[in-house]
GROMACS .gro file of C-alpha atoms in nm:
model
  381
    1MET     CA    1  10.546  14.324   4.584
    2LEU     CA    2  10.662  14.203   4.228
    3ASN     CA    3  10.932  14.417   4.093
    4LYS     CA    4  10.876  14.573   3.714
    5ASN     CA    5  11.048  14.271   3.548
    6ASP     CA    6  10.849  14.017   3.731
    7TYR     CA    7  10.530  14.202   3.654
    8LYS     CA    8  10.643  14.258   3.281
    9GLN     CA    9  10.666  13.906   3.228
   10LEU     CA   10  10.348  13.817   3.407
   11LEU     CA   11  10.172  14.062   3.198
   12HIS     CA   12  10.311  13.906   2.948
   13LEU     CA   13  10.215  13.528   3.033
   14ARG     CA   14   9.840  13.659   3.102
   15ARG     CA   15   9.765  13.852   2.792
   16HIS     CA   16   9.877  13.529   2.603
   17LEU     CA   17   9.669  13.344   2.775
   18HIS     CA   18   9.366  13.537   2.669
   19ALA     CA   19   9.467  13.532   2.358
   20HIS     CA   20   9.462  13.164   2.360
   21PRO     CA   21   9.173  13.033   2.520
   22GLU     CA   22   9.077  12.673   2.526
   23VAL     CA   23   8.733  12.522   2.648
   24SER     CA   24   8.683  12.305   2.954
   25GLY     CA   25   8.819  11.940   2.885
   26GLN     CA   26   8.978  12.086   2.581
   27GLU     CA   27   9.290  12.288   2.767
   28TYR     CA   28   9.566  12.068   2.605
   29GLN     CA   29   9.801  12.374   2.462
   30THR     CA   30   9.709  12.595   2.764
   31ALA     CA   31   9.823  12.317   3.052
   32GLN     CA   32  10.136  12.259   2.867
   33PHE     CA   33  10.236  12.625   2.847
   34VAL     CA   34  10.150  12.642   3.233
   35ALA     CA   35  10.384  12.328   3.273
   36ASP     CA   36  10.667  12.494   3.052
   37GLN     CA   37  10.602  12.824   3.297
   38LEU     CA   38  10.667  12.571   3.665
   39LYS     CA   39  10.919  12.421   3.483
   40LYS     CA   40  11.133  12.773   3.523
   41TYR     CA   41  11.088  12.754   3.914
   42GLN     CA   42  11.214  12.455   3.942
   43PRO     CA   43  10.943  12.298   4.202
   44THR     CA   44  10.980  11.962   4.349
   45ILE     CA   45  10.729  11.753   4.168
   46LEU     CA   46  10.588  11.857   3.880
   47LEU     CA   47  10.266  11.651   3.841
   48GLU     CA   48  10.117  11.646   3.477
   49GLN     CA   49   9.760  11.533   3.311
   50ILE     CA   50   9.574  11.501   3.644
   51GLY     CA   51   9.197  11.485   3.590
   52GLY     CA   52   9.300  11.512   3.207
   53THR     CA   53   9.509  11.831   3.156
   54GLY     CA   54   9.531  11.947   3.524
   55VAL     CA   55   9.841  12.048   3.648
   56VAL     CA   56  10.002  12.021   4.026
   57ALA     CA   57  10.328  12.175   4.132
   58ILE     CA   58  10.468  12.114   4.433
   59PHE     CA   59  10.717  12.322   4.680
   60ASP     CA   60  10.845  12.160   4.952
   61SER     CA   61  11.106  12.324   5.236
   62GLY     CA   62  11.204  11.970   5.345
   63LYS     CA   63  11.115  12.107   5.655
   64GLU     CA   64  10.800  12.053   5.936
   65GLY     CA   65  10.490  12.267   5.825
   66LYS     CA   66  10.132  12.288   5.630
   67THR     CA   67  10.085  12.204   5.365
   68LEU     CA   68   9.912  12.427   5.177
   69LEU     CA   69   9.697  12.406   4.810
   70PHE     CA   70   9.639  12.689   4.592
   71ARG     CA   71   9.431  12.667   4.307
   72ALA     CA   72   9.373  12.846   3.965
   73GLU     CA   73   9.138  12.694   3.662
   74LEU     CA   74   9.238  12.668   3.334
   75ASP     CA   75   8.951  12.660   3.098
   76ALA     CA   76   8.766  12.945   2.927
   77LEU     CA   77   8.418  12.961   2.788
   78PRO     CA   78   8.260  12.926   2.444
   79ILE     CA   79   8.202  13.321   2.444
   80GLN     CA   80   8.298  13.574   2.109
   81GLU     CA   81   8.490  13.805   2.257
   82VAL     CA   82   8.412  14.181   2.116
   83ASN     CA   83   8.699  14.319   2.248
   84ASP     CA   84   8.976  14.486   2.008
   85PHE     CA   85   9.300  14.506   2.145
   86ALA     CA   86   9.585  14.324   2.021
   87HIS     CA   87   9.577  13.967   2.304
   88ARG     CA   88   9.195  13.944   2.202
   89SER     CA   89   9.131  13.609   2.140
   90ILE     CA   90   9.253  13.437   1.846
   91TYR     CA   91   8.958  13.171   1.810
   92PRO     CA   92   8.605  13.219   1.718
   93LYS     CA   93   8.342  13.158   1.939
   94VAL     CA   94   8.634  13.089   2.255
   95SER     CA   95   8.745  13.317   2.553
   96HIS     CA   96   8.837  13.412   2.858
   97LYS     CA   97   8.538  13.562   2.958
   98CYS     CA   98   8.573  13.496   3.385
   99GLY     CA   99   8.961  13.554   3.453
  100HIS     CA  100   9.063  13.220   3.470
  101ASP     CA  101   9.362  13.331   3.216
  102GLY     CA  102   9.454  13.596   3.531
  103HIS     CA  103   9.418  13.356   3.769
  104THR     CA  104   9.643  13.115   3.612
  105THR     CA  105   9.823  13.420   3.604
  106ILE     CA  106   9.836  13.489   3.938
  107LEU     CA  107   9.913  13.140   4.082
  108ILE     CA  108  10.247  13.152   3.813
  109GLY     CA  109  10.346  13.439   4.006
  110LEU     CA  110  10.358  13.315   4.334
  111ALA     CA  111  10.551  12.989   4.190
  112GLN     CA  112  10.780  13.287   4.013
  113TYR     CA  113  10.811  13.462   4.386
  114MET     CA  114  10.857  13.126   4.575
  115ALA     CA  115  11.143  13.023   4.346
  116LYS     CA  116  11.352  13.398   4.471
  117GLN     CA  117  11.157  13.392   4.828
  118PRO     CA  118  11.215  13.003   4.942
  119ILE     CA  119  10.959  12.914   5.195
  120GLN     CA  120  11.078  12.861   5.513
  121GLY     CA  121  10.816  12.540   5.655
  122GLY     CA  122  10.628  12.273   5.533
  123LYS     CA  123  10.492  12.277   5.140
  124VAL     CA  124  10.292  12.469   4.870
  125ILE     CA  125  10.058  12.299   4.622
  126LEU     CA  126   9.989  12.486   4.345
  127LEU     CA  127   9.653  12.300   4.143
  128PHE     CA  128   9.582  12.414   3.803
  129GLN     CA  129   9.200  12.274   3.765
  130PRO     CA  130   9.065  12.192   3.405
  131ALA     CA  131   8.695  12.172   3.323
  132GLU     CA  132   8.591  12.454   3.569
  133GLU     CA  133   8.268  12.537   3.407
  134GLU     CA  134   8.186  12.302   3.381
  135GLY     CA  135   8.199  12.170   3.729
  136THR     CA  136   8.360  11.809   3.653
  137GLY     CA  137   8.723  11.922   3.677
  138ALA     CA  138   8.801  11.902   4.059
  139GLU     CA  139   8.622  11.598   4.111
  140LYS     CA  140   8.859  11.416   3.833
  141MET     CA  141   9.174  11.540   3.958
  142LEU     CA  142   9.088  11.501   4.362
  143THR     CA  143   8.987  11.121   4.240
  144ASP     CA  144   9.304  11.090   3.957
  145PRO     CA  145   9.584  10.803   4.139
  146LYS     CA  146   9.889  10.995   4.082
  147PHE     CA  147   9.709  11.280   4.300
  148MET     CA  148   9.586  11.055   4.605
  149GLY     CA  149   9.849  11.088   4.807
  150ILE     CA  150   9.871  11.400   4.840
  151GLN     CA  151   9.658  11.556   5.209
  152PRO     CA  152   9.674  11.929   5.253
  153ASP     CA  153   9.591  12.129   5.576
  154TYR     CA  154   9.465  12.357   5.399
  155VAL     CA  155   9.316  12.478   5.015
  156PHE     CA  156   9.265  12.873   4.917
  157ALA     CA  157   9.166  12.990   4.585
  158PHE     CA  158   8.997  13.378   4.463
  159HIS     CA  159   8.795  13.494   4.241
  160ASN     CA  160   8.818  13.800   4.050
  161LEU     CA  161   8.462  14.031   4.126
  162PRO     CA  162   8.386  14.282   3.906
  163GLY     CA  163   8.191  14.585   4.049
  164TYR     CA  164   8.405  14.535   4.335
  165PRO     CA  165   8.673  14.840   4.396
  166LEU     CA  166   9.027  14.716   4.216
  167HIS     CA  167   9.209  14.511   4.530
  168GLN     CA  168   8.946  14.499   4.802
  169ILE     CA  169   8.972  14.168   4.906
  170VAL     CA  170   8.619  14.005   5.001
  171LEU     CA  171   8.577  13.812   5.272
  172LYS     CA  172   8.299  13.576   5.401
  173LYS     CA  173   8.253  13.311   5.677
  174GLY     CA  174   8.012  12.943   5.598
  175SER     CA  175   7.901  12.953   5.200
  176PHE     CA  176   8.050  13.152   4.953
  177THR     CA  177   7.901  13.067   4.659
  178ALA     CA  178   7.589  12.856   4.604
  179ALA     CA  179   7.535  12.486   4.544
  180VAL     CA  180   7.409  12.479   4.202
  181LYS     CA  181   7.222  12.202   3.981
  182SER     CA  182   7.103  12.182   3.635
  183ILE     CA  183   6.840  11.887   3.581
  184ILE     CA  184   6.676  11.785   3.204
  185ILE     CA  185   6.371  11.635   3.257
  186GLU     CA  186   6.237  11.421   2.980
  187LEU     CA  187   5.876  11.332   2.926
  188ILE     CA  188   5.778  11.089   2.670
  189GLY     CA  189   5.435  11.023   2.583
  190LYS     CA  190   5.236  10.913   2.233
  191THR     CA  191   5.232  11.136   1.901
  192ALA     CA  192   4.898  11.147   1.769
  193HIS     CA  193   4.712  11.329   1.447
  194ALA     CA  194   4.649  11.699   1.552
  195ALA     CA  195   4.299  11.596   1.457
  196GLU     CA  196   4.284  11.316   1.688
  197PRO     CA  197   4.490  11.455   1.990
  198GLU     CA  198   4.325  11.207   2.240
  199LYS     CA  199   4.461  10.904   2.049
  200GLY     CA  200   4.793  11.062   2.170
  201ILE     CA  201   4.929  11.153   2.497
  202ASN     CA  202   5.096  11.519   2.473
  203PRO     CA  203   5.300  11.660   2.732
  204THR     CA  204   5.209  12.023   2.751
  205LEU     CA  205   4.977  12.005   3.035
  206ALA     CA  206   5.257  11.797   3.241
  207ILE     CA  207   5.505  12.066   3.125
  208THR     CA  208   5.298  12.345   3.209
  209GLU     CA  209   5.249  12.204   3.593
  210ILE     CA  210   5.601  12.138   3.636
  211LEU     CA  211   5.732  12.495   3.534
  212THR     CA  212   5.424  12.648   3.775
  213LYS     CA  213   5.493  12.418   4.054
  214THR     CA  214   5.901  12.431   4.050
  215ASN     CA  215   5.857  12.821   3.984
  216ALA     CA  216   5.681  12.812   4.316
  217LEU     CA  217   5.936  12.675   4.511
  218SER     CA  218   6.193  12.951   4.424
  219ASN     CA  219   6.238  13.262   4.668
  220ASN     CA  220   6.540  13.425   4.548
  221GLN     CA  221   6.562  13.619   4.829
  222PRO     CA  222   6.933  13.576   4.925
  223ASP     CA  223   6.937  13.713   5.296
  224ARG     CA  224   6.708  13.357   5.396
  225GLU     CA  225   6.932  13.099   5.484
  226ASP     CA  226   6.627  12.904   5.267
  227PHE     CA  227   6.747  13.044   4.987
  228ALA     CA  228   6.656  12.878   4.646
  229LEU     CA  229   6.639  12.986   4.313
  230ILE     CA  230   6.502  12.773   4.004
  231THR     CA  231   6.543  12.929   3.639
  232PRO     CA  232   6.409  12.767   3.349
  233ILE     CA  233   6.657  12.766   3.085
  234HIS     CA  234   6.553  12.544   2.771
  235ILE     CA  235   6.240  12.391   2.646
  236GLU     CA  236   6.164  12.142   2.346
  237MET     CA  237   5.864  11.979   2.278
  238GLY     CA  238   5.708  11.781   1.941
  239SER     CA  239   5.816  11.934   1.600
  240ILE     CA  240   5.721  12.206   1.363
  241ALA     CA  241   5.454  12.001   1.196
  242TYR     CA  242   5.055  12.134   1.200
  243GLY     CA  243   4.925  11.785   1.178
  244VAL     CA  244   5.088  11.625   1.521
  245SER     CA  245   5.021  11.655   1.794
  246ALA     CA  246   5.306  11.650   2.034
  247GLY     CA  247   5.460  11.314   2.175
  248GLN     CA  248   5.766  11.410   2.390
  249GLY     CA  249   5.912  11.683   2.577
  250ILE     CA  250   6.213  11.782   2.741
  251ILE     CA  251   6.238  12.103   2.986
  252ARG     CA  252   6.576  12.191   3.145
  253LEU     CA  253   6.682  12.337   3.446
  254THR     CA  254   6.873  12.524   3.665
  255TYR     CA  255   6.839  12.570   4.025
  256ARG     CA  256   7.112  12.714   4.323
  257THR     CA  257   7.067  12.707   4.704
  258TRP     CA  258   7.300  12.803   4.990
  259THR     CA  259   7.406  12.528   5.159
  260GLU     CA  260   7.383  12.117   5.054
  261GLU     CA  261   7.109  12.076   5.315
  262VAL     CA  262   6.874  12.264   5.117
  263MET     CA  263   6.985  12.159   4.795
  264GLU     CA  264   6.901  11.835   4.880
  265VAL     CA  265   6.550  11.923   5.023
  266LEU     CA  266   6.472  12.132   4.712
  267THR     CA  267   6.646  11.805   4.464
  268ALA     CA  268   6.351  11.598   4.686
  269GLN     CA  269   6.063  11.825   4.608
  270ILE     CA  270   6.122  11.877   4.238
  271LEU     CA  271   6.166  11.500   4.179
  272ALA     CA  272   5.807  11.524   4.387
  273ILE     CA  273   5.641  11.792   4.148
  274ILE     CA  274   5.764  11.540   3.791
  275GLU     CA  275   5.671  11.257   3.940
  276GLU     CA  276   5.279  11.352   4.030
  277ALA     CA  277   5.273  11.553   3.707
  278ALA     CA  278   5.404  11.230   3.461
  279THR     CA  279   5.163  10.993   3.691
  280LYS     CA  280   4.877  11.247   3.652
  281HIS     CA  281   4.924  11.256   3.235
  282GLN     CA  282   5.046  10.891   3.157
  283LEU     CA  283   5.388  11.003   3.069
  284GLN     CA  284   5.700  10.837   3.118
  285THR     CA  285   6.054  11.038   3.212
  286ASN     CA  286   6.391  11.028   3.200
  287ILE     CA  287   6.595  11.234   3.441
  288THR     CA  288   6.936  11.345   3.365
  289TRP     CA  289   7.192  11.579   3.590
  290THR     CA  290   7.449  11.833   3.465
  291ASP     CA  291   7.697  12.096   3.571
  292ALA     CA  292   7.653  12.027   3.952
  293PHE     CA  293   7.888  12.239   4.194
  294ARG     CA  294   7.863  12.155   4.578
  295ALA     CA  295   7.886  12.483   4.774
  296ASN     CA  296   8.152  12.677   4.890
  297GLN     CA  297   8.201  12.627   5.276
  298ASN     CA  298   8.470  12.851   5.386
  299ASP     CA  299   8.656  12.754   5.700
  300ASP     CA  300   8.674  13.002   5.942
  301VAL     CA  301   9.076  12.971   6.020
  302ALA     CA  302   9.096  12.973   5.645
  303VAL     CA  303   8.903  13.285   5.658
  304ASP     CA  304   9.134  13.484   5.897
  305TYR     CA  305   9.456  13.355   5.727
  306ILE     CA  306   9.360  13.530   5.470
  307ARG     CA  307   9.206  13.861   5.636
  308GLN     CA  308   9.541  13.868   5.815
  309ALA     CA  309   9.784  13.872   5.464
  310ALA     CA  310   9.487  14.119   5.350
  311GLN     CA  311   9.555  14.336   5.670
  312GLN     CA  312   9.935  14.281   5.595
  313GLN     CA  313   9.910  14.440   5.299
  314ASN     CA  314   9.723  14.688   5.388
  315LEU     CA  315   9.428  14.581   5.138
  316SER     CA  316   9.022  14.712   5.221
  317ILE     CA  317   8.848  14.465   5.334
  318THR     CA  318   8.476  14.389   5.300
  319GLU     CA  319   8.255  14.145   5.446
  320ARG     CA  320   7.949  13.985   5.256
  321ALA     CA  321   7.632  13.924   5.407
  322PHE     CA  322   7.505  13.663   5.203
  323PRO     CA  323   7.686  13.416   4.945
  324ILE     CA  324   7.738  13.488   4.557
  325LYS     CA  325   7.486  13.338   4.352
  326TRP     CA  326   7.700  13.137   4.081
  327GLY     CA  327   7.845  12.774   4.122
  328GLU     CA  328   8.223  12.747   4.191
  329ASP     CA  329   8.368  12.336   4.150
  330PHE     CA  330   8.609  12.496   4.442
  331GLY     CA  331   8.323  12.365   4.643
  332LEU     CA  332   8.444  12.015   4.594
  333PHE     CA  333   8.787  12.135   4.714
  334THR     CA  334   8.619  12.290   5.065
  335GLU     CA  335   8.329  11.984   5.116
  336PHE     CA  336   8.697  11.725   5.236
  337VAL     CA  337   9.003  11.959   5.354
  338ALA     CA  338   8.898  12.327   5.505
  339GLY     CA  339   8.988  12.613   5.331
  340ALA     CA  340   8.815  12.914   5.185
  341MET     CA  341   8.777  13.121   4.872
  342PHE     CA  342   8.775  13.507   4.891
  343GLY     CA  343   8.719  13.762   4.578
  344LEU     CA  344   8.996  13.953   4.505
  345GLY     CA  345   8.804  14.341   4.371
  346ALA     CA  346   8.865  14.365   3.928
  347GLY     CA  347   8.725  14.747   3.928
  348LYS     CA  348   8.361  14.902   3.998
  349THR     CA  349   8.363  14.959   3.593
  350THR     CA  350   8.479  14.639   3.474
  351PRO     CA  351   8.203  14.424   3.261
  352PRO     CA  352   8.093  14.201   3.444
  353LEU     CA  353   8.197  13.797   3.438
  354HIS     CA  354   8.093  13.613   3.134
  355GLN     CA  355   7.982  13.940   2.905
  356PRO     CA  356   8.194  13.976   2.545
  357ASP     CA  357   8.381  14.311   2.672
  358TYR     CA  358   8.494  14.146   2.926
  359ASP     CA  359   8.874  14.145   3.024
  360PHE     CA  360   9.051  14.049   3.390
  361PRO     CA  361   9.233  14.351   3.494
  362ASP     CA  362   9.605  14.304   3.509
  363ASP     CA  363   9.655  14.555   3.793
  364ILE     CA  364   9.526  14.306   4.029
  365ILE     CA  365   9.829  14.030   3.932
  366PRO     CA  366  10.103  14.153   4.189
  367TYR     CA  367   9.820  14.209   4.475
  368GLY     CA  368   9.712  13.847   4.406
  369VAL     CA  369  10.072  13.677   4.417
  370ASP     CA  370  10.163  13.874   4.737
  371LEU     CA  371   9.860  13.730   4.906
  372PHE     CA  372   9.857  13.442   4.845
  373TYR     CA  373  10.261  13.419   4.957
  374ASP     CA  374  10.101  13.606   5.307
  375ILE     CA  375   9.891  13.365   5.338
  376VAL     CA  376  10.205  13.136   5.358
  377ALA     CA  377  10.400  13.291   5.522
  378SER     CA  378  10.139  13.365   5.834
  379ILE     CA  379  10.094  12.994   5.849
  380ASN     CA  380  10.444  12.849   5.803
  381GLY     CA  381  10.623  13.100   5.879
   0.00000   0.00000   0.00000
């Protein structure tokens, strides 16, 4: 367990990060602050500006052993904070409402721990990822030439989970978070006088059919392996001009499944519905995708390592019956490397993630640091 001075340093660090949030792709000051903190603990290698603003610190024991990667996130959200505590965000409409400030602090705490208790074998990679909220940061880091030579044996990450008891470890083998895609469907017709709509091509009926038929594909039953949830996000059509029959429309949908296999099937079904409606109503289409997250597939062995570390810390453990519905950019890491994400209970009364009054609970910082270090020790001795 961290001593009082170490914890005090991390508490100050976490609150500094909370007060100075930056949204996805703009984490310049955050990344520099993280890099400056890491330099204090003398990593073997420190890499900056990976995939944009990403930071990577490598601690090499110089001895045989596994290479373990631990990931945290740098970005905040475009949400106005309503808290009035001293470390509230200094920027309007930007705040850490997902707890990435706490995740980053715990990873820096692991560096602090390893500086005092050097690892006995292998390597530990601390990866600080930008743009997690947009689902683009992982790919940018993994495809950066400066990162290409790094080949971990296991990857680990956690997310704080409000609604669970403080310090409780939440595990699940297989899918841990959903596969998520967002689609933008542009329907292009022809405007006309509102008194003569037959001389134009109005997308209204096509929009109605697409929404109705895609809604029928949803089951929103998390206990099913073919779980599928399609949520309409935004609809635009025409303009506020009562003499004009609309000639274009845009539908934005977000949809999620437990596995990439079901996601692939669902995507094909959605595209077929769009094509059918567009053809029927003589519309052209333009389809684009955004905010895509791969399903997070936990490796059984990696989950067991987390469980062993939690047991060593005498922490309460709960097993989820089905995955978490939200997307996580860590899914791209587990697609290529064996690894696992787990949950760390943030307290039953802590506000939910992405709400304007949420704040990361500092009490769980030492538990996260110790758990990560115990995972390293259990694998590399």
